[in-house]
Coordinates of C-alpha atoms in Angstrom, one line a residue:
X1 CA -2.6 47.3 17.9
X2 CA -4.3 44.4 15.6
X3 CA -4.3 41.3 17.9
X4 CA -3.9 37.5 16.7
X5 CA -6.0 34.6 17.5
X6 CA -4.4 31.1 17.7
X7 CA -5.9 27.9 16.2
X8 CA -4.4 24.4 16.5
X9 CA -6.2 22.2 14.4
X10 CA -5.4 18.7 15.7
X11 CA -6.9 16.2 13.0
X12 CA -6.8 12.9 14.1
X13 CA -7.2 10.5 11.2
X14 CA -7.9 8.4 14.3
X15 CA -6.6 9.2 17.7
X16 CA -6.3 10.5 21.0
X17 CA -3.8 13.1 22.2
X18 CA -2.0 13.7 25.1
X19 CA 0.3 16.8 26.4
X20 CA 3.5 15.1 25.4
X21 CA 2.0 14.5 21.8
X22 CA 1.0 17.7 20.9
X23 CA 4.0 19.6 22.7
X24 CA 3.8 22.1 25.4
X25 CA 0.1 22.6 25.2
X26 CA -1.0 25.6 27.6
X27 CA -3.7 25.2 30.1
X28 CA -6.2 28.2 31.3
X29 CA -8.7 28.3 34.0
X30 CA -11.9 29.1 33.2
X31 CA -12.3 33.0 33.3
X32 CA -15.0 35.3 32.5
X33 CA -15.5 36.6 29.0
X34 CA -14.4 40.3 28.2
X35 CA -15.4 41.8 24.7
X36 CA -13.2 44.6 23.2
X37 CA -14.5 48.3 23.2
X38 CA -15.4 47.8 19.4
X39 CA -17.6 45.0 19.8
X40 CA -21.2 45.3 19.9
X41 CA -23.0 41.9 21.2
X42 CA -26.5 42.3 19.2
X43 CA -29.6 42.8 21.6
X44 CA -33.0 41.4 21.2
X45 CA -34.2 44.6 19.3
X46 CA -31.1 44.8 16.8
X47 CA -31.7 40.9 15.9
X48 CA -35.4 41.4 15.6
X49 CA -35.1 44.4 13.5
X50 CA -33.1 42.2 11.0
X51 CA -35.0 41.8 7.6
X52 CA -32.5 39.8 5.6
X53 CA -29.2 38.3 5.7
X54 CA -27.2 38.0 2.5
X55 CA -23.7 36.5 3.4
X56 CA -21.8 39.2 5.2
X57 CA -24.3 41.9 4.5
X58 CA -27.4 42.6 7.0
X59 CA -30.3 44.8 6.1
X60 CA -32.3 46.4 9.1
X61 CA -35.7 47.8 9.2
X62 CA -35.4 51.9 9.0
X63 CA -37.4 52.0 12.1
X64 CA -34.8 50.7 14.2
X65 CA -33.9 53.4 16.8
X66 CA -30.9 55.1 16.2
X67 CA -29.1 53.8 19.3
X68 CA -29.0 50.2 18.2
X69 CA -28.2 51.3 14.6
X70 CA -24.4 49.7 13.8
X71 CA -21.7 52.3 13.2
X72 CA -19.0 51.9 10.8
X73 CA -16.0 49.9 12.6
X74 CA -18.1 48.4 15.0
X75 CA -17.6 44.6 15.3
X76 CA -21.1 43.1 15.5
X77 CA -21.5 39.6 17.2
X78 CA -23.8 37.3 18.5
X79 CA -23.9 33.6 19.4
X80 CA -27.4 33.4 19.7
X81 CA -29.1 31.7 16.9
X82 CA -32.4 32.9 15.0
X83 CA -34.4 33.2 12.3
X84 CA -32.4 35.0 10.2
X85 CA -29.2 34.5 11.9
X86 CA -28.8 30.3 12.4
X87 CA -25.3 30.4 12.9
X88 CA -24.9 33.5 14.9
X89 CA -22.8 36.5 13.4
X90 CA -19.6 37.9 13.2
X91 CA -18.2 40.9 11.3
X92 CA -16.9 44.3 11.1
X93 CA -19.2 46.8 9.7
X94 CA -17.4 48.6 6.9
X95 CA -20.3 50.6 4.9
X96 CA -23.6 51.6 6.1
X97 CA -26.4 52.8 3.2
X98 CA -30.0 53.5 3.2
X99 CA -32.2 52.3 0.4
X100 CA -35.7 51.0 -0.3
X101 CA -36.6 51.8 3.2
X102 CA -34.0 49.9 4.9
X103 CA -30.5 50.2 6.3
X104 CA -27.8 48.2 4.2
X105 CA -24.9 47.0 6.9
X106 CA -22.0 45.7 4.8
X107 CA -19.2 43.8 6.8
X108 CA -15.8 41.9 6.6
X109 CA -14.6 39.2 8.8
X110 CA -13.0 40.2 12.1
X111 CA -10.3 38.4 13.8
X112 CA -11.4 36.5 17.1
X113 CA -8.8 38.5 19.3
X114 CA -10.3 41.5 18.2
X115 CA -13.8 40.6 19.2
X116 CA -12.6 39.6 22.5
X117 CA -10.1 40.9 25.0
X118 CA -10.3 37.7 27.4
X119 CA -11.8 34.4 26.2
X120 CA -11.3 30.8 27.4
X121 CA -12.9 27.9 25.8
X122 CA -11.9 24.5 26.7
X123 CA -14.5 21.8 25.4
X124 CA -15.0 18.3 24.0
X125 CA -17.4 17.5 21.6
X126 CA -18.6 14.3 19.7
X127 CA -19.3 15.2 16.3
X128 CA -22.4 13.6 14.8
X129 CA -24.5 14.1 11.8
X130 CA -27.0 17.2 11.9
X131 CA -29.2 15.1 9.5
X132 CA -31.0 12.1 10.0
X133 CA -27.9 9.8 9.5
X134 CA -27.7 6.7 11.2
X135 CA -24.3 6.8 13.6
X136 CA -23.8 4.1 16.3
X137 CA -21.2 4.4 19.0
X138 CA -18.6 1.9 18.7
X139 CA -15.9 0.3 21.2
X140 CA -13.7 3.3 20.8
X141 CA -16.5 5.7 21.7
X142 CA -16.8 7.3 18.3
X143 CA -20.2 7.9 16.3
X144 CA -19.4 6.2 13.3
X145 CA -21.1 7.4 10.1
X146 CA -21.4 4.7 7.6
X147 CA -21.3 6.0 3.9
X148 CA -21.5 4.1 0.7
X149 CA -18.8 5.0 -1.9
X150 CA -19.9 5.4 -5.5
X151 CA -17.4 7.2 -7.9
X152 CA -16.7 7.2 -11.5
X153 CA -14.8 9.4 -13.7
X154 CA -13.3 8.8 -17.3
X155 CA -11.2 5.7 -16.6
X156 CA -11.2 5.4 -13.0
X157 CA -14.0 4.2 -10.6
X158 CA -14.2 3.5 -6.7
X159 CA -16.9 1.5 -5.0
X160 CA -17.4 0.4 -1.3
X161 CA -18.2 1.6 2.1
X162 CA -16.5 4.1 4.5
X163 CA -17.1 4.5 8.1
X164 CA -15.9 7.7 9.8
X165 CA -16.3 8.8 13.0
X166 CA -15.1 12.3 14.6
X167 CA -14.5 13.8 18.2
X168 CA -13.5 17.4 18.5
X169 CA -11.6 18.8 21.1
X170 CA -11.0 22.9 21.4
X171 CA -9.1 25.2 23.6
X172 CA -8.8 28.6 22.9
X173 CA -7.0 31.5 25.1
X174 CA -7.3 35.0 24.2
X175 CA -5.8 37.5 26.9
X176 CA -5.1 40.9 25.5
X177 CA -5.5 42.5 29.0
X178 CA -2.4 40.7 30.0
X179 CA -0.9 41.3 26.6
X180 CA -0.4 37.8 25.9
X181 CA -0.1 36.5 22.8
X182 CA -3.2 34.5 21.6
X183 CA -2.9 30.5 21.6
X184 CA -4.9 27.4 21.2
X185 CA -5.5 24.2 19.4
X186 CA -8.2 22.2 17.8
X187 CA -8.0 18.3 18.1
X188 CA -10.2 16.5 15.6
X189 CA -10.0 12.7 16.6
X190 CA -11.1 10.5 13.8
X191 CA -11.7 6.9 13.1
X192 CA -11.8 5.8 9.3
X193 CA -12.5 2.2 8.2
X194 CA -12.6 1.5 4.4
X195 CA -13.8 -1.3 2.3
X196 CA -13.4 -0.4 -1.4
X197 CA -12.4 -1.6 -4.9
X198 CA -10.8 0.3 -7.4
X199 CA -10.5 0.0 -11.1
X200 CA -8.2 2.2 -13.0
X201 CA -6.6 2.5 -16.7
X202 CA -4.2 4.9 -18.2
X203 CA -1.6 4.6 -20.6
X204 CA 0.6 7.7 -19.7
X205 CA -0.2 10.2 -17.1
X206 CA -3.4 10.4 -15.2
X207 CA -4.0 13.7 -14.0
X208 CA -5.3 13.9 -10.5
X209 CA -9.0 12.9 -10.4
X210 CA -11.0 14.5 -7.4
X211 CA -14.5 14.2 -7.3
X212 CA -17.1 14.8 -4.4
X213 CA -19.0 11.7 -3.4
X214 CA -22.5 12.7 -2.2
X215 CA -23.3 16.0 -0.6
X216 CA -21.7 18.0 2.2
X217 CA -22.8 16.6 5.5
X218 CA -23.1 18.9 8.4
X219 CA -22.0 18.1 11.9
X220 CA -23.3 19.4 15.1
X221 CA -20.9 20.9 17.7
X222 CA -22.4 23.3 20.5
X223 CA -19.8 25.2 22.2
X224 CA -19.9 28.3 24.1
X225 CA -19.4 32.1 23.0
X226 CA -18.3 31.2 19.7
X227 CA -20.2 28.9 16.8
X228 CA -18.2 26.5 14.7
X229 CA -20.0 24.7 12.2
X230 CA -18.3 21.6 11.1
X231 CA -18.8 20.0 7.7
X232 CA -17.8 16.9 5.9
X233 CA -17.2 16.1 2.4
X234 CA -16.0 12.9 1.0
X235 CA -14.2 13.1 -2.4
X236 CA -12.6 10.2 -4.5
X237 CA -8.9 10.8 -5.5
X238 CA -7.3 8.7 -8.3
X239 CA -3.9 9.4 -9.7
X240 CA -1.8 7.6 -11.8
X241 CA 1.7 7.8 -13.8
X242 CA 2.7 5.1 -16.4
X243 CA 1.0 2.4 -18.2
X244 CA -2.2 0.8 -15.9
X245 CA -4.7 -1.3 -15.6
X246 CA -5.9 -2.2 -12.2
X247 CA -8.9 -3.7 -10.6
X248 CA -8.0 -4.1 -7.1
X249 CA -9.2 -3.1 -3.5
X250 CA -8.3 -2.5 0.2
X251 CA -9.8 -2.9 3.5
X252 CA -8.2 -1.0 6.7
X253 CA -8.8 0.7 9.7
X254 CA -6.2 3.6 10.3
X255 CA -6.2 6.2 13.2
X256 CA -3.5 9.0 13.4
X257 CA -3.4 12.5 14.6
X258 CA -2.8 15.5 13.2
X259 CA -2.5 19.1 14.2
X260 CA -2.1 22.7 13.1
X261 CA -1.0 25.0 16.0
X262 CA -1.1 28.9 16.2
X263 CA 1.4 30.1 18.9
X264 CA 3.6 33.2 19.2
X265 CA 2.3 34.4 15.5
X266 CA 3.4 31.1 13.9
X267 CA 1.4 28.3 12.4
X268 CA 2.7 24.8 12.5
X269 CA 1.5 21.3 11.9
X270 CA 2.0 17.8 13.1
X271 CA 0.9 14.3 12.8
X272 CA 1.2 11.2 14.9
X273 CA -0.1 7.6 15.1
X274 CA -2.6 6.7 17.5
X275 CA -0.6 4.0 19.5
X276 CA -3.8 1.8 19.7
X277 CA -2.6 -1.5 18.2
X278 CA -5.8 -2.0 16.2
X279 CA -4.5 -0.7 12.7
X280 CA -5.2 -3.1 10.3
X281 CA -4.7 -3.7 6.4
X282 CA -5.5 -6.0 3.8
X283 CA -5.3 -5.8 0.0
X284 CA -7.8 -7.5 -2.4
X285 CA -7.1 -7.9 -5.9
X286 CA -7.6 -10.1 -8.9
X287 CA -5.5 -11.5 -12.1
X288 CA -6.8 -8.1 -13.8
X289 CA -3.7 -6.1 -13.2
X290 CA -1.1 -4.4 -15.5
X291 CA 1.2 -2.0 -14.1
X292 CA 4.3 -0.1 -15.2
X293 CA 4.7 2.7 -12.9
X294 CA 2.3 3.4 -9.8
X295 CA -0.8 4.7 -8.8
X296 CA -2.9 6.1 -5.9
X297 CA -6.6 5.5 -5.4
X298 CA -8.9 6.1 -2.6
X299 CA -11.1 8.7 -0.6
X300 CA -10.6 12.1 1.0
X301 CA -12.3 13.0 4.1
X302 CA -12.3 16.7 3.9
X303 CA -13.3 18.4 7.3
X304 CA -14.4 22.2 7.6
X305 CA -14.7 24.0 10.9
X306 CA -16.5 27.5 10.1
X307 CA -16.5 30.2 12.5
X308 CA -20.1 31.5 12.2
X309 CA -20.8 29.4 9.0
X310 CA -18.4 31.8 7.3
X311 CA -16.7 30.9 4.3
X312 CA -13.7 33.3 4.8
X313 CA -13.2 32.0 8.2
X314 CA -12.5 28.6 8.4
X315 CA -10.0 25.7 9.0
X316 CA -9.9 22.6 7.1
X317 CA -8.1 19.4 7.5
X318 CA -8.3 16.9 4.8
X319 CA -6.9 13.4 5.3
X320 CA -6.6 11.1 2.0
X321 CA -6.3 7.2 2.2
X322 CA -6.2 4.7 -0.2
X323 CA -4.0 1.8 -2.1
X324 CA -1.0 3.1 -3.2
X325 CA 0.8 0.5 -5.6
X326 CA 4.1 0.6 -7.5
X327 CA 5.6 -2.2 -9.9
X328 CA 6.9 -2.7 -13.3
X329 CA 5.1 -5.4 -15.4
X330 CA 2.1 -5.6 -18.0
X331 CA -0.2 -9.0 -17.8
X332 CA -1.5 -10.2 -21.1
X333 CA -3.7 -13.1 -19.9
X334 CA -3.8 -14.8 -23.2
X335 CA 0.3 -14.9 -23.1
X336 CA 1.2 -19.0 -22.6
X337 CA 4.5 -17.3 -21.8
X338 CA 3.3 -15.1 -19.0
X339 CA 5.1 -17.0 -16.2
X340 CA 8.9 -16.7 -17.8
X341 CA 8.5 -13.0 -18.7
X342 CA 7.4 -12.1 -15.2
X343 CA 8.7 -14.9 -12.7
X344 CA 10.7 -12.1 -11.0
X345 CA 8.0 -9.1 -11.4
X346 CA 6.8 -7.7 -7.8
X347 CA 4.7 -5.0 -6.5
X348 CA 4.9 -2.7 -3.5
X349 CA 1.6 -2.1 -2.0
X350 CA 0.4 -0.2 1.0
X351 CA -1.8 2.3 2.8
X352 CA -1.1 5.7 1.7
X353 CA -2.5 8.4 4.0
X354 CA -2.0 12.1 3.1
X355 CA -2.8 15.0 5.2
X356 CA -3.3 18.6 4.2
X357 CA -4.5 21.5 6.4
X358 CA -5.3 24.9 5.7
X359 CA -6.4 28.1 7.6
X360 CA -8.0 31.5 6.2
X361 CA -5.8 34.4 7.0
X362 CA -9.1 36.3 8.3
X363 CA -8.9 34.1 11.3
X364 CA -5.8 36.1 12.7
X365 CA -5.3 40.0 12.9
X366 CA -2.4 40.2 10.7
X367 CA -2.0 36.9 9.8
X368 CA -1.3 35.1 6.8
X369 CA -3.2 32.0 5.0
X370 CA -1.9 28.8 6.0
X371 CA -1.8 25.8 3.9
X372 CA 0.3 22.7 3.8
X373 CA 0.9 19.1 3.7
X374 CA 1.4 17.9 7.4
X375 CA 1.4 14.3 6.8
X376 CA 2.5 11.8 3.7
X377 CA 3.4 8.2 4.5
X378 CA 2.8 4.7 3.4
X379 CA 1.6 2.4 5.9
X380 CA 1.6 -1.7 6.2
X381 CA 3.7 -1.7 3.1
X382 CA 4.1 -5.3 1.3
X383 CA 6.4 -6.5 -1.3
X384 CA 4.6 -9.3 -3.2
X385 CA 5.3 -11.2 -6.3
X386 CA 3.1 -11.8 -9.3
X387 CA 4.4 -15.7 -9.5
X388 CA 5.7 -18.0 -7.0
X389 CA 9.3 -19.4 -7.6
X390 CA 9.7 -23.0 -7.4
X391 CA 13.1 -24.3 -6.2
X392 CA 14.8 -27.6 -5.3
X393 CA 13.5 -29.8 -7.9
X394 CA 14.0 -33.6 -7.6
X395 CA 12.9 -35.6 -10.3
X396 CA 12.8 -39.4 -10.4
X397 CA 12.4 -41.3 -13.6
X398 CA 11.7 -45.2 -13.4
X399 CA 12.0 -46.7 -16.9
X400 CA 11.0 -49.8 -15.8
X401 CA 7.6 -48.8 -14.5
X402 CA 7.1 -46.0 -17.0
X403 CA 6.7 -43.4 -14.7
X404 CA 8.1 -40.2 -13.2
X405 CA 7.9 -38.3 -9.9
X406 CA 8.9 -34.9 -8.9
X407 CA 8.8 -32.3 -6.4
X408 CA 9.6 -28.8 -5.8
X409 CA 9.7 -26.0 -2.8
X410 CA 7.1 -23.3 -3.4
X411 CA 8.1 -19.9 -2.2
X412 CA 7.0 -16.1 -2.5
X413 CA 4.2 -14.1 -1.2
X414 CA 1.8 -13.6 -3.8
X415 CA 0.1 -10.2 -5.1
X416 CA -3.0 -12.5 -5.6
X417 CA -3.7 -16.2 -4.8
X418 CA -3.5 -18.6 -7.5
X419 CA -3.3 -22.4 -7.8
X420 CA -0.5 -24.1 -8.5
X421 CA 0.5 -28.1 -9.5
X422 CA 3.0 -30.1 -11.6
X423 CA 2.1 -30.6 -15.3
X424 CA 3.5 -33.0 -17.7
X425 CA 3.6 -32.2 -21.7
X426 CA 3.7 -34.2 -24.9
X427 CA 5.7 -31.6 -27.1
X428 CA 3.6 -28.5 -26.5
X429 CA 0.6 -29.9 -25.2
X430 CA -0.3 -31.0 -21.7
X431 CA -0.7 -34.6 -21.4
X432 CA -1.9 -34.7 -17.8
X433 CA -1.4 -32.6 -14.6
X434 CA -1.5 -32.8 -11.1
X435 CA -4.6 -31.4 -8.7
X436 CA -4.2 -27.9 -8.4
X437 CA -3.6 -26.6 -4.8
X438 CA -4.4 -23.2 -3.7
X439 CA -1.1 -21.1 -3.0
X440 CA -1.0 -17.3 -1.5
X441 CA 1.3 -17.1 1.1
X442 CA 4.5 -18.6 1.7
X443 CA 4.0 -19.3 5.1
X444 CA 0.6 -20.8 4.9
X445 CA 1.9 -23.5 2.3
X446 CA 2.7 -27.0 3.1
X447 CA 5.9 -27.7 1.0
X448 CA 6.9 -29.6 -0.9
X449 CA 4.8 -29.4 -4.1
X450 CA 4.9 -33.0 -5.5
X451 CA 3.2 -34.7 -8.6
X452 CA 3.6 -38.0 -10.5
X453 CA 2.6 -39.7 -13.8
X454 CA 2.4 -43.3 -15.0
X455 CA 1.9 -45.1 -18.4
X456 CA 4.7 -43.1 -20.2
X457 CA 5.6 -44.1 -23.7
X458 CA 9.0 -44.8 -25.2
X459 CA 10.8 -42.4 -27.9
X460 CA 8.3 -39.5 -26.5
X461 CA 9.9 -36.6 -25.6
X462 CA 8.1 -35.3 -22.2
X463 CA 8.7 -32.1 -20.5
X464 CA 7.8 -31.9 -17.0
X465 CA 7.4 -28.6 -15.0
X466 CA 5.1 -26.6 -12.3
X467 CA 2.4 -24.5 -13.4
X468 CA 0.2 -21.7 -12.0
X469 CA -3.5 -21.1 -12.7
X470 CA -5.6 -18.0 -12.1
X471 CA -9.3 -18.9 -12.6
X472 CA -9.4 -21.0 -15.4
X473 CA -6.3 -20.1 -17.2
X474 CA -3.1 -22.4 -17.2
X475 CA 0.5 -21.0 -17.3
X476 CA 3.6 -23.4 -17.4
X477 CA 6.2 -22.4 -14.8
X478 CA 10.0 -23.1 -14.7
X479 CA 12.3 -24.9 -14.1
X480 CA 11.3 -27.5 -17.0
X481 CA 12.6 -31.0 -17.0
X482 CA 12.9 -32.7 -20.6
X483 CA 13.3 -36.3 -20.6
X484 CA 12.9 -39.4 -23.2
X485 CA 12.4 -42.9 -22.3
X486 CA 14.5 -44.9 -24.7
X487 CA 15.8 -48.5 -24.8
X488 CA 19.2 -47.3 -26.0
X489 CA 20.0 -44.8 -23.4
X490 CA 22.0 -46.6 -21.3
X491 CA 24.0 -48.2 -24.4
X492 CA 24.8 -44.7 -25.4
X493 CA 26.5 -44.3 -22.0
X494 CA 28.2 -47.5 -21.5
X495 CA 31.9 -47.1 -22.3
X496 CA 35.0 -44.7 -21.1
X497 CA 34.5 -40.6 -21.5
X498 CA 37.3 -38.3 -21.7
X499 CA 37.0 -34.6 -20.5
X500 CA 37.9 -32.1 -23.3
X501 CA 36.3 -28.8 -22.1
X502 CA 34.8 -27.4 -18.6
X503 CA 32.7 -24.3 -18.1
X504 CA 31.4 -23.2 -14.7
X505 CA 31.8 -21.1 -11.6
X506 CA 32.1 -21.1 -7.7
X507 CA 30.7 -18.3 -5.5
X508 CA 31.2 -18.1 -1.8
X509 CA 28.5 -16.1 -0.6
X510 CA 30.9 -15.2 2.8
X511 CA 34.3 -14.9 1.2
X512 CA 33.9 -13.7 -2.3
X513 CA 37.8 -13.6 -2.5
X514 CA 37.5 -17.0 -3.4
X515 CA 34.9 -16.6 -6.3
X516 CA 36.0 -18.2 -9.7
X517 CA 34.8 -18.5 -13.1
X518 CA 36.0 -20.6 -15.9
X519 CA 35.5 -21.7 -19.7
X520 CA 38.4 -23.7 -20.9
X521 CA 39.5 -26.7 -22.7
X522 CA 41.0 -29.5 -20.6
X523 CA 43.2 -32.4 -21.0
X524 CA 42.8 -34.7 -18.2
X525 CA 44.7 -38.0 -18.0
X526 CA 41.9 -40.0 -16.6
X527 CA 38.3 -41.1 -17.7
X528 CA 34.7 -41.5 -16.7
X529 CA 33.8 -45.3 -17.3
X530 CA 30.5 -47.0 -17.3
X531 CA 29.5 -50.5 -17.3
X532 CA 26.4 -52.5 -18.1
X533 CA 26.4 -53.9 -14.6
X534 CA 25.8 -50.3 -13.3
X535 CA 29.3 -50.0 -11.9
X536 CA 31.6 -46.6 -13.1
X537 CA 34.8 -45.7 -12.4
X538 CA 36.1 -42.0 -12.1
X539 CA 40.0 -41.5 -12.8
X540 CA 39.9 -38.1 -14.1
X541 CA 42.0 -36.5 -11.1
X542 CA 44.4 -39.4 -10.7
X543 CA 42.4 -40.7 -7.9
X544 CA 40.3 -44.0 -8.4
X545 CA 37.0 -43.5 -7.3
X546 CA 34.0 -46.3 -7.8
X547 CA 30.7 -46.5 -7.5
X548 CA 27.4 -47.4 -8.9
X549 CA 25.2 -45.5 -11.8
X550 CA 21.5 -45.2 -12.4
X551 CA 19.9 -43.3 -15.3
X552 CA 16.7 -41.6 -15.0
X553 CA 15.7 -39.9 -17.9
X554 CA 18.6 -37.3 -18.3
X555 CA 19.6 -37.4 -14.7
X556 CA 22.4 -39.4 -13.6
X557 CA 22.5 -40.6 -10.1
X558 CA 25.6 -41.7 -8.7
X559 CA 27.0 -43.2 -5.3
X560 CA 30.8 -42.7 -5.2
X561 CA 33.1 -44.2 -2.5
X562 CA 35.6 -41.9 -1.7
X563 CA 38.2 -44.0 1.1
X564 CA 35.4 -46.1 2.2
X565 CA 33.3 -43.0 2.7
X566 CA 29.9 -43.1 0.4
X567 CA 28.9 -40.2 -1.4
X568 CA 25.3 -39.9 -3.0
X569 CA 25.0 -37.7 -5.6
X570 CA 21.3 -37.8 -6.6
X571 CA 18.0 -35.9 -6.1
X572 CA 18.2 -32.5 -6.6
X573 CA 22.1 -33.0 -6.9
X574 CA 22.1 -35.3 -9.7
X575 CA 24.4 -34.5 -13.0
X576 CA 22.0 -33.8 -16.1
X577 CA 22.9 -35.3 -19.2
X578 CA 22.5 -32.2 -21.8
X579 CA 23.7 -34.5 -24.7
X580 CA 24.6 -37.8 -25.3
X581 CA 25.3 -39.4 -28.6
X582 CA 27.6 -41.8 -30.0
X583 CA 30.7 -39.8 -29.7
X584 CA 29.8 -37.0 -27.1
X585 CA 28.6 -36.6 -23.8
X586 CA 27.9 -33.2 -22.1
X587 CA 27.0 -33.1 -18.4
X588 CA 25.5 -30.5 -16.1
X589 CA 26.2 -30.2 -12.3
X590 CA 24.4 -27.3 -10.3
X591 CA 24.8 -27.3 -6.4
X592 CA 23.4 -24.5 -3.9
X593 CA 23.9 -24.4 -0.1
X594 CA 23.2 -21.7 2.4
X595 CA 26.5 -19.8 1.7
X596 CA 27.9 -21.2 -1.7
X597 CA 26.8 -21.9 -5.1
X598 CA 28.8 -24.0 -7.8
X599 CA 28.1 -25.1 -11.3
X600 CA 29.7 -27.0 -14.1
X601 CA 29.1 -27.9 -17.6
X602 CA 31.6 -30.5 -19.0
X603 CA 32.1 -32.0 -22.4
X604 CA 33.6 -35.6 -22.8
X605 CA 34.4 -37.4 -26.0
X606 CA 34.1 -41.2 -26.1
X607 CA 37.4 -43.1 -26.1
X608 CA 36.3 -46.6 -25.9
X609 CA 33.0 -48.6 -26.4

């Protein structure tokens, strides 16, 4: 009866593991190792008689004694390291031929449960480089290897450093004597820190780029009875979909637990986060980014555990991590209207972690190969914007002092830091602007953003607006407020005005059934009257309301008294004059609260002077 082995691979992309985390992991007492009747443990005479080893083929001297010559069907085994068998040996003899004065013994992989009738291994090992690579023990007890990352392939590149540390816990329990199914697990605790920059350019679909970084690195792992050879190979991973031009990067520390288990003849896999509270992620990116789709860029740390260094008997775990971003905007840094086109553009970014695992079929007596993605998740996901939003505009124009002042509240967490300020335009040209202030995260910015400008000229059309700077590139933002200092402005407004048309809406956020919109001609009986002494009177709705008025640019500030209760309509709530001439007045009013929003655009005609 063909017997089966286990192997539960617990790759921690950083972790430690408890019984509760991995399921009902079985415990076994330490017992004496018992080989199967077909297993031949190579003795000193046999090992000394070996002339060459070519993979799974052993060549013995023809002077070897007959009792020491292997026979077909035997399983040859040794966990002792020697000149020709630096990784020990395990193989079932399939053919023996004599040629050139030597015996050529060909073998095939033999499953562990065919080698042993009773075997219990339960050990923990720190995995450290077998070569002369510096590895320092950190605060979590990992011997971390620092590896420079340099990768360039077609239109993708990765540079930076990665620090990796690993621990191995292995438990194997084979008990053919008690007719039990073999069981076991391997736990690989790993800690990965990365500080990397990525560059990627693609027009449509960029096929997965996977390129080895450096050479395969052997790791040492000393176990009893069997020999497992761990090796580490780093790969650069880049994949994109859409129109992409990116120069960005991340720094992170990530710890997870990954597992493959063989139990009752079935392979399974699992991954958990290591609840250490030390995980971290930070996004680094410059203004050089266009994204109409998504991309993933990072590294894969492929760990292979080879039994007796046999390529056909291995278990592999490959965690992949890197920057995962999706968005929908195309940045042309020379486009001066970039803010208007991308003011609502945002990007989702996070540390993407994907772990794949496999086990060769030859490990088990009648098993099949196992390969699966056992983990695929996005950590620390952040939603950021390309530009900030400027709200609650409050403009004050002082015609007598020839000055203007404004303030805004600035919001949105940005994809990358910028500088913000207030600009004053004459026509299409910047006349002056306030000193730029650094802005990145909303919670770190001290609102409001303010700006003021003096020595304004009459009869010049000015435009006031916020601005954003990336490096030395200047982008006008929104909202934009246009005004002109004219001596005749007040004279044009003085008089009485009759309402003839109204367009607007009212939105109740809590009770949408009260929402309404309109766009209609009206014939109100009353009128709005503005007098030279700054007094105005409103009789539009049959109720007389009086107050004071001040015109600042195109903003109309009002102080109204309703039944001896004064109401100020000014600042950000001021009506805005959209049009004013001898015969027509168009006022725009917009107000927004926490649970409502209202807007009205009203057209008047002059009825008296």
